PDB file of C-alpha atoms in Angstrom:
ATOM      1  CA  MET Q 279       9.403 -14.562  20.634  1.00 37.00           C
ATOM      2  CA  PRO Q 280       7.542 -11.601  19.666  1.00 34.00           C
ATOM      3  CA  PRO Q 281       8.192  -7.999  21.150  1.00 36.00           C
ATOM      4  CA  ALA Q 282       7.089  -7.135  24.376  1.00 33.00           C
ATOM      5  CA  ASP Q 283       4.031  -5.074  23.265  1.00 32.00           C
ATOM      6  CA  GLY Q 284       2.819  -8.313  20.918  1.00 34.00           C
ATOM      7  CA  GLY Q 285       2.965  -6.475  17.643  1.00 36.00           C
ATOM      8  CA  ILE Q 286       4.627  -4.551  15.236  1.00 39.00           C
ATOM      9  CA  PRO Q 287       6.292  -1.392  16.481  1.00 37.00           C
ATOM     10  CA  GLY Q 288       5.629   1.736  15.011  1.00 39.00           C
ATOM     11  CA  GLY Q 289       6.191   2.677  11.245  1.00 46.00           C
ATOM     12  CA  GLY Q 290       4.635   2.088   8.051  1.00 59.00           C
ATOM     13  CA  MET Q 291       5.702  -0.050   5.522  1.00 65.00           C
ATOM     14  CA  LEU Q 292       7.519   1.341   2.536  1.00 67.00           C
ATOM     15  CA  ARG Q 293       5.009   0.637  -0.075  1.00 56.00           C
ATOM     16  CA  LEU Q 294       6.670   2.348  -3.154  1.00 48.00           C
ATOM     17  CA  PHE Q 295       6.653   0.911  -6.608  1.00 37.00           C
ATOM     18  CA  LEU Q 296       5.442  -2.723  -6.132  1.00 35.00           C
ATOM     19  CA  LEU Q 297       1.908  -2.305  -4.868  1.00 36.00           C
ATOM     20  CA  PRO Q 298      -0.987  -1.456  -7.782  1.00 34.00           C
ATOM     21  CA  LEU Q 299      -3.073   0.493  -5.064  1.00 38.00           C
ATOM     22  CA  LEU Q 300      -4.846   2.342  -7.819  1.00 34.00           C
ATOM     23  CA  VAL Q 301      -6.547  -0.634  -8.851  1.00 34.00           C
ATOM     24  CA  VAL Q 302      -7.365  -1.455  -5.461  1.00 39.00           C
ATOM     25  CA  ALA Q 303      -8.464   2.004  -4.692  1.00 40.00           C
ATOM     26  CA  ILE Q 304     -10.927   2.137  -7.662  1.00 35.00           C
ATOM     27  CA  GLY Q 305     -12.054  -1.343  -6.352  1.00 41.00           C
ATOM     28  CA  MET Q 306     -12.697  -0.086  -2.735  1.00 42.00           C
ATOM     29  CA  ALA Q 307     -14.449   3.049  -4.244  1.00 43.00           C
ATOM     30  CA  ILE Q 308     -16.812   1.476  -6.367  1.00 37.00           C
ATOM     31  CA  VAL Q 309     -17.951  -1.080  -3.230  1.00 40.00           C
ATOM     32  CA  ALA Q 310     -18.210   2.204  -1.097  1.00 43.00           C
ATOM     33  CA  ILE Q 311     -20.530   4.083  -3.540  1.00 40.00           C
ATOM     34  CA  VAL Q 312     -22.478   0.766  -3.495  1.00 40.00           C
ATOM     35  CA  SER Q 313     -22.721   0.706  -0.060  1.00 43.00           C
ATOM     36  CA  LEU Q 314     -23.914   4.629   0.373  1.00 40.00           C
ATOM     37  CA  ALA Q 315     -26.387   4.073  -2.343  1.00 41.00           C
ATOM     38  CA  SER Q 316     -28.041   1.314  -0.154  1.00 45.00           C
ATOM     39  CA  GLY Q 317     -28.975   4.023   2.206  1.00 44.00           C
ATOM     40  CA  ALA Q 318     -29.708   3.010   5.789  1.00 49.00           C
ATOM     41  CA  ARG Q 319     -27.127   2.115   8.088  1.00 70.00           C
ATOM     42  CA  ARG Q 320     -26.879  -1.922   8.479  1.00 80.00           C
ATOM     43  CA  THR Q 321     -26.603  -4.148  11.137  1.00 88.00           C
ATOM     44  CA  PRO Q 322     -23.474  -6.099  11.455  1.00 89.00           C
ATOM     45  CA  GLU Q 323     -26.024  -9.318  11.060  1.00 89.00           C
ATOM     46  CA  GLU Q 324     -27.156  -7.844   7.870  1.00 90.00           C
ATOM     47  CA  CYS Q 325     -23.797  -7.503   6.795  1.00 89.00           C
ATOM     48  CA  LEU Q 326     -22.481 -10.898   7.680  1.00 88.00           C
ATOM     49  CA  ARG Q 327     -25.517 -12.005   5.709  1.00 89.00           C
ATOM     50  CA  ASP Q 328     -24.802 -10.250   2.630  1.00 87.00           C
ATOM     51  CA  LEU Q 329     -21.315 -11.471   2.580  1.00 84.00           C
ATOM     52  CA  LYS Q 330     -22.954 -14.807   1.691  1.00 83.00           C
ATOM     53  CA  SER Q 331     -24.881 -13.407  -1.577  1.00 83.00           C
ATOM     54  CA  ALA Q 332     -24.014 -14.339  -4.980  1.00 80.00           C
ATOM     55  CA  ASP Q 333     -23.797 -10.567  -5.920  1.00 84.00           C
ATOM     56  CA  PRO Q 334     -20.187  -9.466  -5.946  1.00 80.00           C
ATOM     57  CA  SER Q 335     -21.584  -5.918  -5.144  1.00 81.00           C
ATOM     58  CA  ARG Q 336     -23.404  -6.888  -2.320  1.00 84.00           C
ATOM     59  CA  ARG Q 337     -20.701  -8.852  -0.573  1.00 83.00           C
ATOM     60  CA  GLY Q 338     -18.468  -5.761  -1.591  1.00 81.00           C
ATOM     61  CA  ALA Q 339     -20.566  -3.315   0.156  1.00 85.00           C
ATOM     62  CA  ALA Q 340     -20.883  -5.637   3.351  1.00 86.00           C
ATOM     63  CA  ALA Q 341     -17.204  -6.047   3.793  1.00 84.00           C
ATOM     64  CA  TYR Q 342     -17.115  -2.458   3.494  1.00 82.00           C
ATOM     65  CA  ASP Q 343     -19.637  -1.553   5.946  1.00 86.00           C
ATOM     66  CA  LEU Q 344     -18.133  -4.090   8.457  1.00 86.00           C
ATOM     67  CA  ALA Q 345     -14.922  -2.182   8.354  1.00 81.00           C
ATOM     68  CA  GLN Q 346     -16.625   0.859   9.121  1.00 83.00           C
ATOM     69  CA  ILE Q 347     -18.798  -0.829  12.038  1.00 87.00           C
ATOM     70  CA  LEU Q 348     -15.401  -2.129  13.390  1.00 86.00           C
ATOM     71  CA  ALA Q 349     -13.995   1.362  13.546  1.00 81.00           C
ATOM     72  CA  ARG Q 350     -17.106   2.744  15.914  1.00 84.00           C
ATOM     73  CA  PRO Q 351     -16.598   3.158  19.653  1.00 85.00           C
ATOM     74  CA  GLY Q 352     -18.879   0.680  21.728  1.00 87.00           C
ATOM     75  CA  GLU Q 353     -20.099  -1.393  18.757  1.00 86.00           C
ATOM     76  CA  GLY Q 354     -16.737  -2.050  17.051  1.00 88.00           C
ATOM     77  CA  GLU Q 355     -15.138  -3.011  20.310  1.00 90.00           C
ATOM     78  CA  ARG Q 356     -18.011  -5.355  21.275  1.00 91.00           C
ATOM     79  CA  LEU Q 357     -17.456  -7.162  17.750  1.00 91.00           C
ATOM     80  CA  ARG Q 358     -14.184  -7.322  18.352  1.00 91.00           C
ATOM     81  CA  ARG Q 359     -14.405  -9.191  21.447  1.00 92.00           C
ATOM     82  CA  ASP Q 360     -17.090 -11.343  19.870  1.00 94.00           C
ATOM     83  CA  PRO Q 361     -15.610 -14.944  18.536  1.00 95.00           C
ATOM     84  CA  ALA Q 362     -18.657 -15.645  16.815  1.00 94.00           C
ATOM     85  CA  PHE Q 363     -18.097 -12.686  14.588  1.00 92.00           C
ATOM     86  CA  ARG Q 364     -14.430 -13.722  14.255  1.00 94.00           C
ATOM     87  CA  ARG Q 365     -15.312 -16.717  13.044  1.00 94.00           C
ATOM     88  CA  ALA Q 366     -18.178 -15.465  10.524  1.00 91.00           C
ATOM     89  CA  LEU Q 367     -15.477 -13.234   9.168  1.00 91.00           C
ATOM     90  CA  GLU Q 368     -12.781 -16.142   8.658  1.00 93.00           C
ATOM     91  CA  ALA Q 369     -15.633 -17.937   7.041  1.00 91.00           C
ATOM     92  CA  ALA Q 370     -16.494 -15.315   4.738  1.00 87.00           C
ATOM     93  CA  LEU Q 371     -12.996 -14.796   4.043  1.00 88.00           C
ATOM     94  CA  GLY Q 372     -12.521 -18.846   3.136  1.00 82.00           C
ATOM     95  CA  ALA Q 373     -15.538 -19.462   1.097  1.00 74.00           C
ATOM     96  CA  GLY Q 374     -17.194 -16.592  -0.833  1.00 54.00           C
ATOM     97  CA  ALA Q 375     -14.863 -13.818  -0.681  1.00 57.00           C
ATOM     98  CA  LYS Q 376     -12.997 -13.832  -4.327  1.00 61.00           C
ATOM     99  CA  SER Q 377     -12.627 -10.092  -5.399  1.00 68.00           C
ATOM    100  CA  GLY Q 378      -9.263  -8.937  -4.243  1.00 75.00           C
ATOM    101  CA  TRP Q 379     -10.512  -5.803  -2.622  1.00 78.00           C
ATOM    102  CA  ILE Q 380     -13.319  -7.612  -1.043  1.00 84.00           C
ATOM    103  CA  ARG Q 381     -10.740 -10.204   0.544  1.00 86.00           C
ATOM    104  CA  ILE Q 382      -8.550  -7.042   1.642  1.00 87.00           C
ATOM    105  CA  TYR Q 383     -11.547  -5.744   3.710  1.00 86.00           C
ATOM    106  CA  LEU Q 384     -11.830  -8.900   5.253  1.00 90.00           C
ATOM    107  CA  VAL Q 385      -8.562  -9.458   6.191  1.00 91.00           C
ATOM    108  CA  ASP Q 386      -8.067  -6.039   7.688  1.00 88.00           C
ATOM    109  CA  ALA Q 387     -11.308  -6.654   9.545  1.00 90.00           C
ATOM    110  CA  LEU Q 388      -9.512  -9.671  10.984  1.00 92.00           C
ATOM    111  CA  SER Q 389      -6.288  -7.814  11.594  1.00 91.00           C
ATOM    112  CA  ALA Q 390      -8.342  -5.101  13.544  1.00 89.00           C
ATOM    113  CA  ILE Q 391      -9.798  -7.791  15.701  1.00 92.00           C
ATOM    114  CA  GLY Q 392      -6.184  -8.879  16.641  1.00 92.00           C
ATOM    115  CA  ASP Q 393      -7.147 -12.384  17.750  1.00 95.00           C
ATOM    116  CA  PRO Q 394      -4.318 -14.993  17.297  1.00 95.00           C
ATOM    117  CA  ALA Q 395      -7.036 -17.645  16.664  1.00 96.00           C
ATOM    118  CA  SER Q 396      -7.241 -15.767  13.316  1.00 96.00           C
ATOM    119  CA  ALA Q 397      -3.708 -16.874  12.340  1.00 97.00           C
ATOM    120  CA  PRO Q 398      -4.775 -19.876  10.077  1.00 96.00           C
ATOM    121  CA  ALA Q 399      -7.276 -18.351   8.226  1.00 95.00           C
ATOM    122  CA  LEU Q 400      -4.859 -15.478   7.468  1.00 96.00           C
ATOM    123  CA  ARG Q 401      -2.351 -18.006   6.603  1.00 96.00           C
ATOM    124  CA  ARG Q 402      -4.238 -19.489   3.837  1.00 94.00           C
ATOM    125  CA  VAL Q 403      -4.219 -15.913   2.141  1.00 93.00           C
ATOM    126  CA  LEU Q 404      -0.465 -15.865   1.867  1.00 94.00           C
ATOM    127  CA  ASP Q 405      -1.126 -18.340  -1.092  1.00 88.00           C
ATOM    128  CA  ASP Q 406      -3.630 -15.911  -2.749  1.00 80.00           C
ATOM    129  CA  GLY Q 407      -3.694 -15.400  -6.275  1.00 81.00           C
ATOM    130  CA  ASP Q 408      -4.287 -11.611  -5.544  1.00 85.00           C
ATOM    131  CA  ALA Q 409      -0.771 -10.501  -4.448  1.00 89.00           C
ATOM    132  CA  GLU Q 410      -2.268  -7.453  -2.505  1.00 88.00           C
ATOM    133  CA  ALA Q 411      -4.849  -9.541  -0.715  1.00 90.00           C
ATOM    134  CA  ALA Q 412      -1.522 -11.858   0.522  1.00 93.00           C
ATOM    135  CA  ALA Q 413       0.470  -8.498   1.427  1.00 93.00           C
ATOM    136  CA  HIS Q 414      -2.472  -7.401   3.697  1.00 92.00           C
ATOM    137  CA  ALA Q 415      -2.600 -11.115   5.148  1.00 95.00           C
ATOM    138  CA  ALA Q 416       1.419 -11.026   5.966  1.00 96.00           C
ATOM    139  CA  ILE Q 417       1.212  -7.425   7.634  1.00 94.00           C
ATOM    140  CA  ALA Q 418      -1.690  -8.765   9.588  1.00 95.00           C
ATOM    141  CA  LEU Q 419       0.035 -11.751  11.156  1.00 96.00           C
ATOM    142  CA  GLY Q 420       2.948  -9.611  11.748  1.00 95.00           C
ATOM    143  CA  ARG Q 421       0.624  -7.653  13.974  1.00 94.00           C
ATOM    144  CA  LEU Q 422      -0.245 -10.980  15.801  1.00 95.00           C
ATOM    145  CA  ALA Q 423       3.210 -11.689  16.174  1.00 94.00           C
ATOM    146  CA  ASP Q 424       1.979 -15.259  15.712  1.00 91.00           C
ATOM    147  CA  LEU Q 425       4.987 -17.446  16.144  1.00 94.00           C
ATOM    148  CA  GLY Q 426       3.249 -20.342  14.066  1.00 96.00           C
ATOM    149  CA  SER Q 427       3.010 -18.225  11.105  1.00 97.00           C
ATOM    150  CA  LEU Q 428       7.050 -17.286  11.181  1.00 98.00           C
ATOM    151  CA  GLU Q 429       8.149 -20.140   8.793  1.00 97.00           C
ATOM    152  CA  ALA Q 430       5.080 -19.351   6.356  1.00 97.00           C
ATOM    153  CA  LEU Q 431       6.106 -15.289   6.415  1.00 98.00           C
ATOM    154  CA  ILE Q 432       9.756 -16.328   5.721  1.00 98.00           C
ATOM    155  CA  GLY Q 433       8.857 -18.657   2.697  1.00 97.00           C
ATOM    156  CA  MET Q 434       6.483 -15.854   1.502  1.00 97.00           C
ATOM    157  CA  SER Q 435       9.862 -13.418   1.778  1.00 98.00           C
ATOM    158  CA  ARG Q 436      10.987 -15.582  -0.804  1.00 97.00           C
ATOM    159  CA  HIS Q 437       8.644 -15.461  -3.401  1.00 96.00           C
ATOM    160  CA  ALA Q 438       9.039 -14.495  -6.917  1.00 95.00           C
ATOM    161  CA  ASP Q 439       6.707 -11.570  -6.767  1.00 92.00           C
ATOM    162  CA  ALA Q 440       8.405  -8.545  -5.030  1.00 91.00           C
ATOM    163  CA  ARG Q 441       5.224  -7.233  -3.827  1.00 90.00           C
ATOM    164  CA  ARG Q 442       4.505 -10.396  -1.438  1.00 94.00           C
ATOM    165  CA  ARG Q 443       8.549 -10.487  -0.355  1.00 96.00           C
ATOM    166  CA  LYS Q 444       8.169  -6.540   0.783  1.00 94.00           C
ATOM    167  CA  ALA Q 445       5.355  -7.130   2.819  1.00 95.00           C
ATOM    168  CA  ALA Q 446       6.874 -10.635   4.451  1.00 97.00           C
ATOM    169  CA  VAL Q 447      10.017  -8.720   5.065  1.00 97.00           C
ATOM    170  CA  TYR Q 448       7.918  -5.599   6.708  1.00 96.00           C
ATOM    171  CA  ALA Q 449       6.265  -8.456   9.018  1.00 96.00           C
ATOM    172  CA  LEU Q 450       9.145 -10.062  10.082  1.00 97.00           C
ATOM    173  CA  ARG Q 451      10.277  -7.051  12.187  1.00 96.00           C
ATOM    174  CA  ALA Q 452       7.449  -8.730  14.706  1.00 96.00           C
ATOM    175  CA  PHE Q 453       9.816 -11.458  15.576  1.00 97.00           C
ATOM    176  CA  ILE Q 454      12.611 -11.628  17.473  1.00 95.00           C
ATOM    177  CA  ALA Q 455      14.042 -14.566  16.638  1.00 96.00           C
ATOM    178  CA  PRO Q 456      17.122 -16.129  14.862  1.00 97.00           C
ATOM    179  CA  ALA Q 457      15.359 -17.413  11.744  1.00 98.00           C
ATOM    180  CA  ALA Q 458      13.370 -13.611  11.212  1.00 98.00           C
ATOM    181  CA  ALA Q 459      16.754 -11.967  11.788  1.00 98.00           C
ATOM    182  CA  ALA Q 460      18.759 -14.246   9.641  1.00 98.00           C
ATOM    183  CA  ARG Q 461      16.238 -13.863   6.676  1.00 98.00           C
ATOM    184  CA  LEU Q 462      16.235 -10.002   6.917  1.00 98.00           C
ATOM    185  CA  LYS Q 463      19.736  -9.985   6.583  1.00 98.00           C
ATOM    186  CA  GLU Q 464      19.698 -11.926   3.235  1.00 98.00           C
ATOM    187  CA  ALA Q 465      16.899  -9.562   2.014  1.00 98.00           C
ATOM    188  CA  LEU Q 466      18.977  -6.655   2.481  1.00 98.00           C
ATOM    189  CA  ALA Q 467      20.694  -7.804  -1.051  1.00 97.00           C
ATOM    190  CA  ASP Q 468      17.498  -8.372  -2.614  1.00 96.00           C
ATOM    191  CA  SER Q 469      17.524  -6.961  -6.594  1.00 93.00           C
ATOM    192  CA  VAL Q 470      14.061  -4.762  -5.899  1.00 92.00           C
ATOM    193  CA  PRO Q 471      15.280  -1.828  -3.516  1.00 93.00           C
ATOM    194  CA  GLY Q 472      12.068  -1.791  -1.848  1.00 92.00           C
ATOM    195  CA  VAL Q 473      12.408  -5.267  -0.586  1.00 95.00           C
ATOM    196  CA  GLY Q 474      15.905  -4.438   0.773  1.00 96.00           C
ATOM    197  CA  TRP Q 475      14.989  -1.131   2.409  1.00 96.00           C
ATOM    198  CA  ASN Q 476      11.978  -3.017   4.278  1.00 95.00           C
ATOM    199  CA  ALA Q 477      14.312  -5.262   5.370  1.00 97.00           C
ATOM    200  CA  ALA Q 478      16.666  -2.682   6.854  1.00 97.00           C
ATOM    201  CA  LEU Q 479      13.729  -1.060   8.644  1.00 96.00           C
ATOM    202  CA  SER Q 480      12.598  -4.118  10.222  1.00 97.00           C
ATOM    203  CA  LEU Q 481      16.147  -4.746  11.344  1.00 98.00           C
ATOM    204  CA  SER Q 482      16.370  -1.836  12.606  1.00 97.00           C
ATOM    205  CA  HIS Q 483      12.956  -2.186  14.895  1.00 96.00           C
ATOM    206  CA  LEU Q 484      15.025  -5.297  16.050  1.00 97.00           C
ATOM    207  CA  GLY Q 485      17.921  -3.050  17.030  1.00 97.00           C
ATOM    208  CA  ASP Q 486      20.215  -5.063  14.679  1.00 97.00           C
ATOM    209  CA  PRO Q 487      23.317  -3.208  13.160  1.00 97.00           C
ATOM    210  CA  ALA Q 488      23.376  -5.481  10.186  1.00 98.00           C
ATOM    211  CA  ALA Q 489      20.873  -2.479   9.092  1.00 98.00           C
ATOM    212  CA  VAL Q 490      23.429   0.065   9.174  1.00 98.00           C
ATOM    213  CA  LEU Q 491      25.024   0.083   6.024  1.00 98.00           C
ATOM    214  CA  ALA Q 492      21.673  -0.036   4.131  1.00 97.00           C
ATOM    215  CA  LEU Q 493      20.502   2.610   6.210  1.00 98.00           C
ATOM    216  CA  GLU Q 494      23.378   4.801   5.095  1.00 98.00           C
ATOM    217  CA  SER Q 495      22.574   4.533   1.351  1.00 97.00           C
ATOM    218  CA  MET Q 496      18.532   5.097   2.152  1.00 97.00           C
ATOM    219  CA  LEU Q 497      19.666   8.635   3.801  1.00 98.00           C
ATOM    220  CA  ASP Q 498      21.477   9.700   0.719  1.00 98.00           C
ATOM    221  CA  ARG Q 499      19.112  11.867  -1.477  1.00 97.00           C
ATOM    222  CA  ALA Q 500      21.452  12.075  -4.533  1.00 96.00           C
ATOM    223  CA  ARG Q 501      22.038   8.526  -4.611  1.00 96.00           C
ATOM    224  CA  LEU Q 502      18.162   8.042  -4.396  1.00 95.00           C
ATOM    225  CA  ALA Q 503      17.407  11.122  -7.303  1.00 93.00           C
ATOM    226  CA  ALA Q 504      19.762   8.989  -9.292  1.00 93.00           C
ATOM    227  CA  MET Q 505      17.966   5.589  -9.237  1.00 92.00           C
ATOM    228  CA  ARG Q 506      15.100   4.411 -11.732  1.00 88.00           C
ATOM    229  CA  ILE Q 507      12.782   1.623 -10.363  1.00 84.00           C
ATOM    230  CA  PRO Q 508       9.679   0.509 -11.910  1.00 78.00           C
ATOM    231  CA  PRO Q 509       6.667   2.188 -10.691  1.00 68.00           C
ATOM    232  CA  ALA Q 510       4.731  -0.883 -11.065  1.00 69.00           C
ATOM    233  CA  PRO Q 511       5.633  -4.576 -12.091  1.00 70.00           C
ATOM    234  CA  GLY Q 512       6.172  -4.255 -15.700  1.00 74.00           C
ATOM    235  CA  ALA Q 513       6.451  -0.911 -16.056  1.00 77.00           C
ATOM    236  CA  ALA Q 514       9.566   1.131 -17.417  1.00 83.00           C
ATOM    237  CA  SER Q 515      11.711   2.152 -15.009  1.00 85.00           C
ATOM    238  CA  ALA Q 516      11.315   5.939 -13.763  1.00 87.00           C
ATOM    239  CA  PRO Q 517      12.845   8.359 -11.252  1.00 90.00           C
ATOM    240  CA  MET Q 518      11.089   8.447  -7.928  1.00 89.00           C
ATOM    241  CA  SER Q 519       9.028  11.664  -7.326  1.00 89.00           C
ATOM    242  CA  ALA Q 520       9.948  14.098  -4.446  1.00 91.00           C
ATOM    243  CA  ALA Q 521       7.429  12.627  -2.406  1.00 91.00           C
ATOM    244  CA  GLU Q 522       8.485   8.867  -2.695  1.00 91.00           C
ATOM    245  CA  THR Q 523      12.228  10.157  -2.029  1.00 94.00           C
ATOM    246  CA  ASP Q 524      10.881  12.129   0.987  1.00 95.00           C
ATOM    247  CA  GLU Q 525       9.226   8.821   2.279  1.00 93.00           C
ATOM    248  CA  ILE Q 526      12.436   6.814   1.947  1.00 95.00           C
ATOM    249  CA  LEU Q 527      14.746   9.490   3.782  1.00 97.00           C
ATOM    250  CA  ALA Q 528      12.083  10.079   6.530  1.00 96.00           C
ATOM    251  CA  ALA Q 529      11.522   6.106   7.246  1.00 96.00           C
ATOM    252  CA  ALA Q 530      15.421   5.546   6.960  1.00 97.00           C
ATOM    253  CA  ALA Q 531      15.861   8.581   9.566  1.00 98.00           C
ATOM    254  CA  ALA Q 532      13.542   6.618  11.953  1.00 96.00           C
ATOM    255  CA  GLY Q 533      15.191   3.544  11.466  1.00 97.00           C
ATOM    256  CA  ALA Q 534      18.795   5.271  12.245  1.00 97.00           C
ATOM    257  CA  ALA Q 535      16.760   6.953  15.481  1.00 97.00           C
ATOM    258  CA  ARG Q 536      16.149   3.381  16.637  1.00 96.00           C
ATOM    259  CA  LEU Q 537      19.766   2.181  16.253  1.00 97.00           C
ATOM    260  CA  ARG Q 538      21.341   5.353  17.522  1.00 96.00           C
ATOM    261  CA  ALA Q 539      24.607   4.461  15.608  1.00 96.00           C
ATOM    262  CA  PRO Q 540      27.025   6.809  15.288  1.00 96.00           C
ATOM    263  CA  ALA Q 541      28.457   5.796  11.694  1.00 97.00           C
ATOM    264  CA  LEU Q 542      24.923   7.352  10.491  1.00 97.00           C
ATOM    265  CA  ARG Q 543      25.699  10.741  12.076  1.00 97.00           C
ATOM    266  CA  PRO Q 544      27.361  12.112   9.136  1.00 97.00           C
ATOM    267  CA  ALA Q 545      24.744  11.188   6.643  1.00 98.00           C
ATOM    268  CA  LEU Q 546      22.058  12.625   9.185  1.00 98.00           C
ATOM    269  CA  GLU Q 547      23.868  15.881   9.768  1.00 98.00           C
ATOM    270  CA  ARG Q 548      23.995  16.424   6.037  1.00 98.00           C
ATOM    271  CA  LEU Q 549      19.950  16.028   5.769  1.00 98.00           C
ATOM    272  CA  VAL Q 550      19.856  18.254   8.677  1.00 98.00           C
ATOM    273  CA  ALA Q 551      21.878  20.838   6.924  1.00 98.00           C
ATOM    274  CA  SER Q 552      20.682  21.013   3.926  1.00 97.00           C
ATOM    275  CA  ASP Q 553      17.940  18.666   2.979  1.00 98.00           C
ATOM    276  CA  PRO Q 554      14.962  20.647   1.208  1.00 97.00           C
ATOM    277  CA  SER Q 555      12.275  18.836   2.904  1.00 98.00           C
ATOM    278  CA  ALA Q 556      11.321  19.802   6.469  1.00 98.00           C
ATOM    279  CA  ARG Q 557       9.743  16.475   7.326  1.00 97.00           C
ATOM    280  CA  VAL Q 558      13.152  14.762   6.386  1.00 98.00           C
ATOM    281  CA  ARG Q 559      15.194  17.476   8.173  1.00 98.00           C
ATOM    282  CA  ASP Q 560      13.005  16.934  11.284  1.00 98.00           C
ATOM    283  CA  ALA Q 561      13.174  13.177  11.078  1.00 97.00           C
ATOM    284  CA  ALA Q 562      16.987  13.625  10.743  1.00 98.00           C
ATOM    285  CA  ARG Q 563      17.171  15.680  13.620  1.00 98.00           C
ATOM    286  CA  ARG Q 564      15.186  13.400  15.995  1.00 97.00           C
ATOM    287  CA  ALA Q 565      17.529  10.548  15.017  1.00 97.00           C
ATOM    288  CA  LEU Q 566      20.681  12.949  16.048  1.00 97.00           C
ATOM    289  CA  GLU Q 567      18.997  13.645  19.192  1.00 96.00           C
ATOM    290  CA  ALA Q 568      18.862   9.730  20.039  1.00 94.00           C
ATOM    291  CA  GLU Q 569      22.025   8.882  19.083  1.00 87.00           C
ATOM    292  CA  GLY Q 570      23.426  11.931  21.353  1.00 82.00           C
ATOM    293  CA  ARG Q 571      21.105  10.286  24.307  1.00 74.00           C
ATOM    294  CA  GLU Q 572      22.523   7.069  23.930  1.00 62.00           C
ATOM    295  CA  LYS Q 573      26.174   8.245  23.551  1.00 61.00           C
ATOM    296  CA  LYS Q 574      25.445  10.329  27.087  1.00 58.00           C
ATOM    297  CA  SER Q 575      23.962   7.717  28.943  1.00 56.00           C
ATOM    298  CA  LYS Q 576      26.987   5.424  27.747  1.00 57.00           C
ATOM    299  CA  VAL Q 577      29.695   8.450  29.677  1.00 42.00           C
ATOM    300  CA  PRO Q 578      30.715   7.207  33.090  1.00 51.00           C
ATOM    301  CA  SER Q 579      29.724   9.183  36.009  1.00 48.00           C
ATOM    302  CA  PRO Q 580      32.349  11.030  37.522  1.00 48.00           C
ATOM    303  CA  LYS Q 581      34.009   9.501  40.847  1.00 51.00           C
ATOM    304  CA  SER Q 582      33.222  11.310  43.769  1.00 41.00           C
TER     305      SER Q 582
END
């Protein structure tokens, strides 16, 4: 069963090293320029019509504009409640959207709508030839916490492409189910660090102490600094940047705050005492405070 809030708890996926976001960003920027060049603010109906265009630039601009419309107060809220609009997006995703970044916009639009009825259309994208679109679809299915997608996400978590595995293990945090927890525990030993790191964070969202050892290693700045990881598939291994290392440390500290495990206290105390990043020190301090509150709550009240 999914968590009580029906979706993925807070906390972003560690996207380091595996997703070629620069390529996607360039494509999205081109689409945005085309959209801006069109001038007038278009209606949702005009955008839906252009999604069927034979011109990929028009389809891309339409997908971009729809994403902007969905974010608007009032109009966006109305569209998110409109089943016909959702079905039109699903049809566009299944038919004419071939470019990766256009599919990503459509997947993210369906994710923003948040209707479980979109799950079948999103599941079909898991087998997409574009790994980034498939990753976005996996995350969207996690946000829906659609139990009918659990088996597909577990399958994707074993994909040969580490980008897909990483997104799938991230999405599995939405499912309080023995099969999800079992797969996440297996993924801790993945040969790609980013997959194992996301598995540990997902387990921490589920309150599973199996994440403790992995989180402890993620809280070690010296260990992370010594690692050499390919920045993209097929690229030569290289050290992580300071920003990337900070992201891992802060995420691991947030995971520690969720678990409140005493075994992580020494690593957190070291970060609070001497880590060069204020962001990391603050995250570690919050984790220690959470663990302290947990410990205090377990102290029996004195008998009168």
